[in-house]
Amino acid sequence: ADVGLKNLDLLLGLENRIVYNGLDVLNGECRLTQALIQDKRQPNLTFFPLSSNQLKLPVTKEQINDLVDQLKNNYDFILIDSPAGIDEGFQVAIHTAKEAIVVVTPEVTSIRDADKVIGLLEAKGITDISLIINRLRPEMVKAENMMSVTDVKDILGIPLIGVVPDSEQVITASNRGEPLVLDDKVSIPGLAFINTAR
């Protein structure tokens, strides 16, 4: 599910398949199954757009709770994509969360924001929090122009589950709506995503 700016459909290449969304389900305009989009490339991946980009009304905590309740018996995992920052979209996204994955870039501003997010998650009682470091540039780390994986882990103090190197391939795949993990020839960032998922 996608809370906030609603771009996950673009990254997955599913934007043209959205007919209904979570608010349509809640308003009784469609059945839950009509709003779910089964990825044709990955049979175990279902995308659930929570609301339309055109709507000015945000999804509320109660609404996300209701939708997750309707979904939870049919899926092993429900991943909710939270917007960056700690505003209402973030609060809605974590409302029903049992665990969290914090994604950071190895930059001071990202680490500072992540530290605040971790504090908010822990204050809400979410203690199963993992870390992914995104857009790491080994050559910059080696030249001491970027924080290392160890630096980030030491500052944030949560378990690391993956490191994704910065790559033009990620940008190209994002713009095409074709996840790297589905490429015939697996790239280094694609392999990093696969290893993180394990």
PDB file of N, CA, C and O in Angstrom, residues 133-184:
ATOM      1  N   ILE A 133      20.366   0.792   3.871  1.00  0.00           N
ATOM      2  CA  ILE A 133      21.130   1.950   3.414  1.00  0.00           C
ATOM      3  C   ILE A 133      21.056   1.955   1.897  1.00  0.00           C
ATOM      4  O   ILE A 133      21.448   0.991   1.235  1.00  0.00           O
ATOM      5  N   ASN A 134      20.541   3.034   1.349  1.00  0.00           N
ATOM      6  CA  ASN A 134      20.309   3.166  -0.079  1.00  0.00           C
ATOM      7  C   ASN A 134      21.286   4.176  -0.687  1.00  0.00           C
ATOM      8  O   ASN A 134      21.702   5.115  -0.015  1.00  0.00           O
ATOM      9  N   ARG A 135      21.625   3.965  -1.950  1.00  0.00           N
ATOM     10  CA  ARG A 135      22.441   4.893  -2.735  1.00  0.00           C
ATOM     11  C   ARG A 135      23.861   5.076  -2.178  1.00  0.00           C
ATOM     12  O   ARG A 135      24.428   6.165  -2.222  1.00  0.00           O
ATOM     13  N   LEU A 136      24.429   4.002  -1.678  1.00  0.00           N
ATOM     14  CA  LEU A 136      25.801   4.043  -1.182  1.00  0.00           C
ATOM     15  C   LEU A 136      26.777   4.101  -2.356  1.00  0.00           C
ATOM     16  O   LEU A 136      26.617   3.364  -3.336  1.00  0.00           O
ATOM     17  N   ARG A 137      27.783   4.957  -2.247  1.00  0.00           N
ATOM     18  CA  ARG A 137      28.826   5.082  -3.270  1.00  0.00           C
ATOM     19  C   ARG A 137      30.168   4.687  -2.646  1.00  0.00           C
ATOM     20  O   ARG A 137      30.803   5.500  -1.958  1.00  0.00           O
ATOM     21  N   PRO A 138      30.590   3.440  -2.878  1.00  0.00           N
ATOM     22  CA  PRO A 138      31.818   2.959  -2.243  1.00  0.00           C
ATOM     23  C   PRO A 138      33.039   3.844  -2.487  1.00  0.00           C
ATOM     24  O   PRO A 138      33.861   4.028  -1.579  1.00  0.00           O
ATOM     25  N   GLU A 139      33.137   4.412  -3.685  1.00  0.00           N
ATOM     26  CA  GLU A 139      34.299   5.257  -3.983  1.00  0.00           C
ATOM     27  C   GLU A 139      34.292   6.523  -3.127  1.00  0.00           C
ATOM     28  O   GLU A 139      35.350   7.022  -2.717  1.00  0.00           O
ATOM     29  N   MET A 140      33.111   7.054  -2.814  1.00  0.00           N
ATOM     30  CA  MET A 140      33.029   8.231  -1.942  1.00  0.00           C
ATOM     31  C   MET A 140      33.321   7.860  -0.496  1.00  0.00           C
ATOM     32  O   MET A 140      33.919   8.648   0.241  1.00  0.00           O
ATOM     33  N   VAL A 141      32.894   6.667  -0.085  1.00  0.00           N
ATOM     34  CA  VAL A 141      33.192   6.198   1.273  1.00  0.00           C
ATOM     35  C   VAL A 141      34.701   6.040   1.419  1.00  0.00           C
ATOM     36  O   VAL A 141      35.297   6.484   2.411  1.00  0.00           O
ATOM     37  N   LYS A 142      35.312   5.425   0.402  1.00  0.00           N
ATOM     38  CA  LYS A 142      36.763   5.197   0.437  1.00  0.00           C
ATOM     39  C   LYS A 142      37.530   6.518   0.513  1.00  0.00           C
ATOM     40  O   LYS A 142      38.542   6.625   1.196  1.00  0.00           O
ATOM     41  N   ALA A 143      37.029   7.550  -0.182  1.00  0.00           N
ATOM     42  CA  ALA A 143      37.664   8.871  -0.162  1.00  0.00           C
ATOM     43  C   ALA A 143      37.257   9.689   1.066  1.00  0.00           C
ATOM     44  O   ALA A 143      37.652  10.852   1.202  1.00  0.00           O
ATOM     45  N   GLU A 144      36.468   9.073   1.945  1.00  0.00           N
ATOM     46  CA  GLU A 144      35.969   9.696   3.162  1.00  0.00           C
ATOM     47  C   GLU A 144      35.101  10.924   2.894  1.00  0.00           C
ATOM     48  O   GLU A 144      35.087  11.896   3.656  1.00  0.00           O
ATOM     49  N   ASN A 145      34.366  10.866   1.780  1.00  0.00           N
ATOM     50  CA  ASN A 145      33.425  11.928   1.432  1.00  0.00           C
ATOM     51  C   ASN A 145      31.978  11.508   1.662  1.00  0.00           C
ATOM     52  O   ASN A 145      31.055  12.254   1.352  1.00  0.00           O
ATOM     53  N   MET A 146      31.776  10.293   2.168  1.00  0.00           N
ATOM     54  CA  MET A 146      30.446   9.775   2.469  1.00  0.00           C
ATOM     55  C   MET A 146      30.572   8.872   3.684  1.00  0.00           C
ATOM     56  O   MET A 146      31.594   8.200   3.859  1.00  0.00           O
ATOM     57  N   MET A 147      29.531   8.861   4.512  1.00  0.00           N
ATOM     58  CA  MET A 147      29.537   7.976   5.670  1.00  0.00           C
ATOM     59  C   MET A 147      29.597   6.519   5.224  1.00  0.00           C
ATOM     60  O   MET A 147      28.994   6.149   4.218  1.00  0.00           O
ATOM     61  N   SER A 148      30.273   5.717   5.986  1.00  0.00           N
ATOM     62  CA  SER A 148      30.366   4.290   5.692  1.00  0.00           C
ATOM     63  C   SER A 148      29.158   3.564   6.277  1.00  0.00           C
ATOM     64  O   SER A 148      28.402   4.119   7.081  1.00  0.00           O
ATOM     65  N   VAL A 149      29.013   2.306   5.895  1.00  0.00           N
ATOM     66  CA  VAL A 149      27.951   1.471   6.442  1.00  0.00           C
ATOM     67  C   VAL A 149      28.088   1.383   7.964  1.00  0.00           C
ATOM     68  O   VAL A 149      27.109   1.517   8.709  1.00  0.00           O
ATOM     69  N   THR A 150      29.298   1.210   8.437  1.00  0.00           N
ATOM     70  CA  THR A 150      29.557   1.124   9.882  1.00  0.00           C
ATOM     71  C   THR A 150      29.169   2.419  10.586  1.00  0.00           C
ATOM     72  O   THR A 150      28.554   2.387  11.660  1.00  0.00           O
ATOM     73  N   ASP A 151      29.511   3.571   9.974  1.00  0.00           N
ATOM     74  CA  ASP A 151      29.136   4.863  10.560  1.00  0.00           C
ATOM     75  C   ASP A 151      27.622   4.955  10.750  1.00  0.00           C
ATOM     76  O   ASP A 151      27.133   5.316  11.825  1.00  0.00           O
ATOM     77  N   VAL A 152      26.888   4.613   9.699  1.00  0.00           N
ATOM     78  CA  VAL A 152      25.427   4.717   9.736  1.00  0.00           C
ATOM     79  C   VAL A 152      24.848   3.758  10.777  1.00  0.00           C
ATOM     80  O   VAL A 152      23.986   4.141  11.578  1.00  0.00           O
ATOM     81  N   LYS A 153      25.335   2.524  10.781  1.00  0.00           N
ATOM     82  CA  LYS A 153      24.859   1.537  11.764  1.00  0.00           C
ATOM     83  C   LYS A 153      25.128   2.003  13.192  1.00  0.00           C
ATOM     84  O   LYS A 153      24.273   1.881  14.067  1.00  0.00           O
ATOM     85  N   ASP A 154      26.328   2.532  13.427  1.00  0.00           N
ATOM     86  CA  ASP A 154      26.692   2.974  14.772  1.00  0.00           C
ATOM     87  C   ASP A 154      25.826   4.141  15.234  1.00  0.00           C
ATOM     88  O   ASP A 154      25.425   4.202  16.395  1.00  0.00           O
ATOM     89  N   ILE A 155      25.521   5.062  14.340  1.00  0.00           N
ATOM     90  CA  ILE A 155      24.711   6.234  14.709  1.00  0.00           C
ATOM     91  C   ILE A 155      23.271   5.824  14.997  1.00  0.00           C
ATOM     92  O   ILE A 155      22.682   6.250  15.992  1.00  0.00           O
ATOM     93  N   LEU A 156      22.694   4.988  14.131  1.00  0.00           N
ATOM     94  CA  LEU A 156      21.271   4.661  14.267  1.00  0.00           C
ATOM     95  C   LEU A 156      20.998   3.505  15.225  1.00  0.00           C
ATOM     96  O   LEU A 156      19.913   3.428  15.809  1.00  0.00           O
ATOM     97  N   GLY A 157      21.932   2.585  15.367  1.00  0.00           N
ATOM     98  CA  GLY A 157      21.804   1.525  16.359  1.00  0.00           C
ATOM     99  C   GLY A 157      20.675   0.534  16.122  1.00  0.00           C
ATOM    100  O   GLY A 157      20.120  -0.001  17.080  1.00  0.00           O
ATOM    101  N   ILE A 158      20.322   0.301  14.869  1.00  0.00           N
ATOM    102  CA  ILE A 158      19.312  -0.718  14.559  1.00  0.00           C
ATOM    103  C   ILE A 158      19.928  -1.719  13.582  1.00  0.00           C
ATOM    104  O   ILE A 158      20.890  -1.407  12.887  1.00  0.00           O
ATOM    105  N   PRO A 159      19.385  -2.929  13.523  1.00  0.00           N
ATOM    106  CA  PRO A 159      19.972  -3.965  12.667  1.00  0.00           C
ATOM    107  C   PRO A 159      19.902  -3.615  11.178  1.00  0.00           C
ATOM    108  O   PRO A 159      18.864  -3.182  10.672  1.00  0.00           O
ATOM    109  N   LEU A 160      21.013  -3.837  10.502  1.00  0.00           N
ATOM    110  CA  LEU A 160      21.109  -3.603   9.065  1.00  0.00           C
ATOM    111  C   LEU A 160      20.648  -4.856   8.319  1.00  0.00           C
ATOM    112  O   LEU A 160      21.114  -5.958   8.598  1.00  0.00           O
ATOM    113  N   ILE A 161      19.719  -4.680   7.364  1.00  0.00           N
ATOM    114  CA  ILE A 161      19.273  -5.828   6.565  1.00  0.00           C
ATOM    115  C   ILE A 161      19.688  -5.716   5.098  1.00  0.00           C
ATOM    116  O   ILE A 161      19.551  -6.683   4.356  1.00  0.00           O
ATOM    117  N   GLY A 162      20.204  -4.549   4.692  1.00  0.00           N
ATOM    118  CA  GLY A 162      20.620  -4.439   3.305  1.00  0.00           C
ATOM    119  C   GLY A 162      21.301  -3.125   2.981  1.00  0.00           C
ATOM    120  O   GLY A 162      21.060  -2.107   3.630  1.00  0.00           O
ATOM    121  N   VAL A 163      22.157  -3.196   1.962  1.00  0.00           N
ATOM    122  CA  VAL A 163      22.832  -2.014   1.428  1.00  0.00           C
ATOM    123  C   VAL A 163      22.665  -2.043  -0.084  1.00  0.00           C
ATOM    124  O   VAL A 163      22.970  -3.050  -0.728  1.00  0.00           O
ATOM    125  N   VAL A 164      22.150  -0.946  -0.640  1.00  0.00           N
ATOM    126  CA  VAL A 164      21.931  -0.853  -2.077  1.00  0.00           C
ATOM    127  C   VAL A 164      22.867   0.223  -2.623  1.00  0.00           C
ATOM    128  O   VAL A 164      22.772   1.389  -2.225  1.00  0.00           O
ATOM    129  N   PRO A 165      23.777  -0.164  -3.524  1.00  0.00           N
ATOM    130  CA  PRO A 165      24.696   0.827  -4.083  1.00  0.00           C
ATOM    131  C   PRO A 165      23.979   1.782  -5.033  1.00  0.00           C
ATOM    132  O   PRO A 165      22.989   1.422  -5.667  1.00  0.00           O
ATOM    133  N   ASP A 166      24.493   2.995  -5.104  1.00  0.00           N
ATOM    134  CA  ASP A 166      23.958   3.980  -6.037  1.00  0.00           C
ATOM    135  C   ASP A 166      24.293   3.529  -7.455  1.00  0.00           C
ATOM    136  O   ASP A 166      25.365   2.998  -7.713  1.00  0.00           O
ATOM    137  N   SER A 167      23.362   3.714  -8.364  1.00  0.00           N
ATOM    138  CA  SER A 167      23.577   3.247  -9.721  1.00  0.00           C
ATOM    139  C   SER A 167      22.622   3.946 -10.681  1.00  0.00           C
ATOM    140  O   SER A 167      21.454   4.188 -10.336  1.00  0.00           O
ATOM    141  N   GLU A 168      23.105   4.229 -11.867  1.00  0.00           N
ATOM    142  CA  GLU A 168      22.236   4.778 -12.913  1.00  0.00           C
ATOM    143  C   GLU A 168      21.163   3.767 -13.296  1.00  0.00           C
ATOM    144  O   GLU A 168      20.089   4.140 -13.753  1.00  0.00           O
ATOM    145  N   GLN A 169      21.457   2.486 -13.106  1.00  0.00           N
ATOM    146  CA  GLN A 169      20.484   1.441 -13.437  1.00  0.00           C
ATOM    147  C   GLN A 169      19.215   1.578 -12.600  1.00  0.00           C
ATOM    148  O   GLN A 169      18.116   1.288 -13.073  1.00  0.00           O
ATOM    149  N   VAL A 170      19.366   2.013 -11.351  1.00  0.00           N
ATOM    150  CA  VAL A 170      18.202   2.197 -10.479  1.00  0.00           C
ATOM    151  C   VAL A 170      17.326   3.320 -11.027  1.00  0.00           C
ATOM    152  O   VAL A 170      16.103   3.190 -11.102  1.00  0.00           O
ATOM    153  N   ILE A 171      17.940   4.414 -11.434  1.00  0.00           N
ATOM    154  CA  ILE A 171      17.192   5.548 -11.981  1.00  0.00           C
ATOM    155  C   ILE A 171      16.475   5.145 -13.259  1.00  0.00           C
ATOM    156  O   ILE A 171      15.289   5.431 -13.440  1.00  0.00           O
ATOM    157  N   THR A 172      17.173   4.451 -14.138  1.00  0.00           N
ATOM    158  CA  THR A 172      16.578   4.007 -15.399  1.00  0.00           C
ATOM    159  C   THR A 172      15.407   3.065 -15.143  1.00  0.00           C
ATOM    160  O   THR A 172      14.331   3.218 -15.726  1.00  0.00           O
ATOM    161  N   ALA A 173      15.605   2.101 -14.246  1.00  0.00           N
ATOM    162  CA  ALA A 173      14.532   1.146 -13.931  1.00  0.00           C
ATOM    163  C   ALA A 173      13.332   1.857 -13.325  1.00  0.00           C
ATOM    164  O   ALA A 173      12.182   1.557 -13.662  1.00  0.00           O
ATOM    165  N   SER A 174      13.578   2.817 -12.438  1.00  0.00           N
ATOM    166  CA  SER A 174      12.493   3.574 -11.815  1.00  0.00           C
ATOM    167  C   SER A 174      11.695   4.346 -12.858  1.00  0.00           C
ATOM    168  O   SER A 174      10.461   4.352 -12.837  1.00  0.00           O
ATOM    169  N   ASN A 175      12.405   4.993 -13.761  1.00  0.00           N
ATOM    170  CA  ASN A 175      11.728   5.777 -14.795  1.00  0.00           C
ATOM    171  C   ASN A 175      10.924   4.900 -15.750  1.00  0.00           C
ATOM    172  O   ASN A 175       9.926   5.347 -16.314  1.00  0.00           O
ATOM    173  N   ARG A 176      11.345   3.679 -15.940  1.00  0.00           N
ATOM    174  CA  ARG A 176      10.638   2.755 -16.832  1.00  0.00           C
ATOM    175  C   ARG A 176       9.557   1.946 -16.115  1.00  0.00           C
ATOM    176  O   ARG A 176       8.766   1.265 -16.754  1.00  0.00           O
ATOM    177  N   GLY A 177       9.541   1.996 -14.792  1.00  0.00           N
ATOM    178  CA  GLY A 177       8.578   1.202 -14.022  1.00  0.00           C
ATOM    179  C   GLY A 177       8.870  -0.279 -14.118  1.00  0.00           C
ATOM    180  O   GLY A 177       7.968  -1.110 -14.100  1.00  0.00           O
ATOM    181  N   GLU A 178      10.162  -0.620 -14.196  1.00  0.00           N
ATOM    182  CA  GLU A 178      10.586  -2.007 -14.315  1.00  0.00           C
ATOM    183  C   GLU A 178      11.549  -2.334 -13.171  1.00  0.00           C
ATOM    184  O   GLU A 178      12.723  -1.979 -13.235  1.00  0.00           O
ATOM    185  N   PRO A 179      11.076  -2.996 -12.127  1.00  0.00           N
ATOM    186  CA  PRO A 179      11.954  -3.311 -10.997  1.00  0.00           C
ATOM    187  C   PRO A 179      13.214  -4.070 -11.428  1.00  0.00           C
ATOM    188  O   PRO A 179      13.145  -4.996 -12.235  1.00  0.00           O
ATOM    189  N   LEU A 180      14.352  -3.650 -10.894  1.00  0.00           N
ATOM    190  CA  LEU A 180      15.641  -4.256 -11.241  1.00  0.00           C
ATOM    191  C   LEU A 180      15.698  -5.754 -10.990  1.00  0.00           C
ATOM    192  O   LEU A 180      16.394  -6.475 -11.682  1.00  0.00           O
ATOM    193  N   VAL A 181      14.986  -6.221  -9.993  1.00  0.00           N
ATOM    194  CA  VAL A 181      15.052  -7.639  -9.643  1.00  0.00           C
ATOM    195  C   VAL A 181      14.429  -8.529 -10.717  1.00  0.00           C
ATOM    196  O   VAL A 181      14.600  -9.739 -10.691  1.00  0.00           O
ATOM    197  N   LEU A 182      13.715  -7.927 -11.661  1.00  0.00           N
ATOM    198  CA  LEU A 182      13.073  -8.707 -12.716  1.00  0.00           C
ATOM    199  C   LEU A 182      13.890  -8.758 -14.002  1.00  0.00           C
ATOM    200  O   LEU A 182      13.497  -9.428 -14.956  1.00  0.00           O
ATOM    201  N   ASP A 183      15.024  -8.043 -14.037  1.00  0.00           N
ATOM    202  CA  ASP A 183      15.881  -8.070 -15.229  1.00  0.00           C
ATOM    203  C   ASP A 183      16.434  -9.467 -15.465  1.00  0.00           C
ATOM    204  O   ASP A 183      16.749 -10.192 -14.512  1.00  0.00           O
ATOM    205  N   ASP A 184      16.559  -9.845 -16.734  1.00  0.00           N
ATOM    206  CA  ASP A 184      17.151 -11.145 -17.070  1.00  0.00           C
ATOM    207  C   ASP A 184      18.590 -11.224 -16.584  1.00  0.00           C
ATOM    208  O   ASP A 184      19.029 -12.246 -16.070  1.00  0.00           O
TER     209      ASP A 184
END
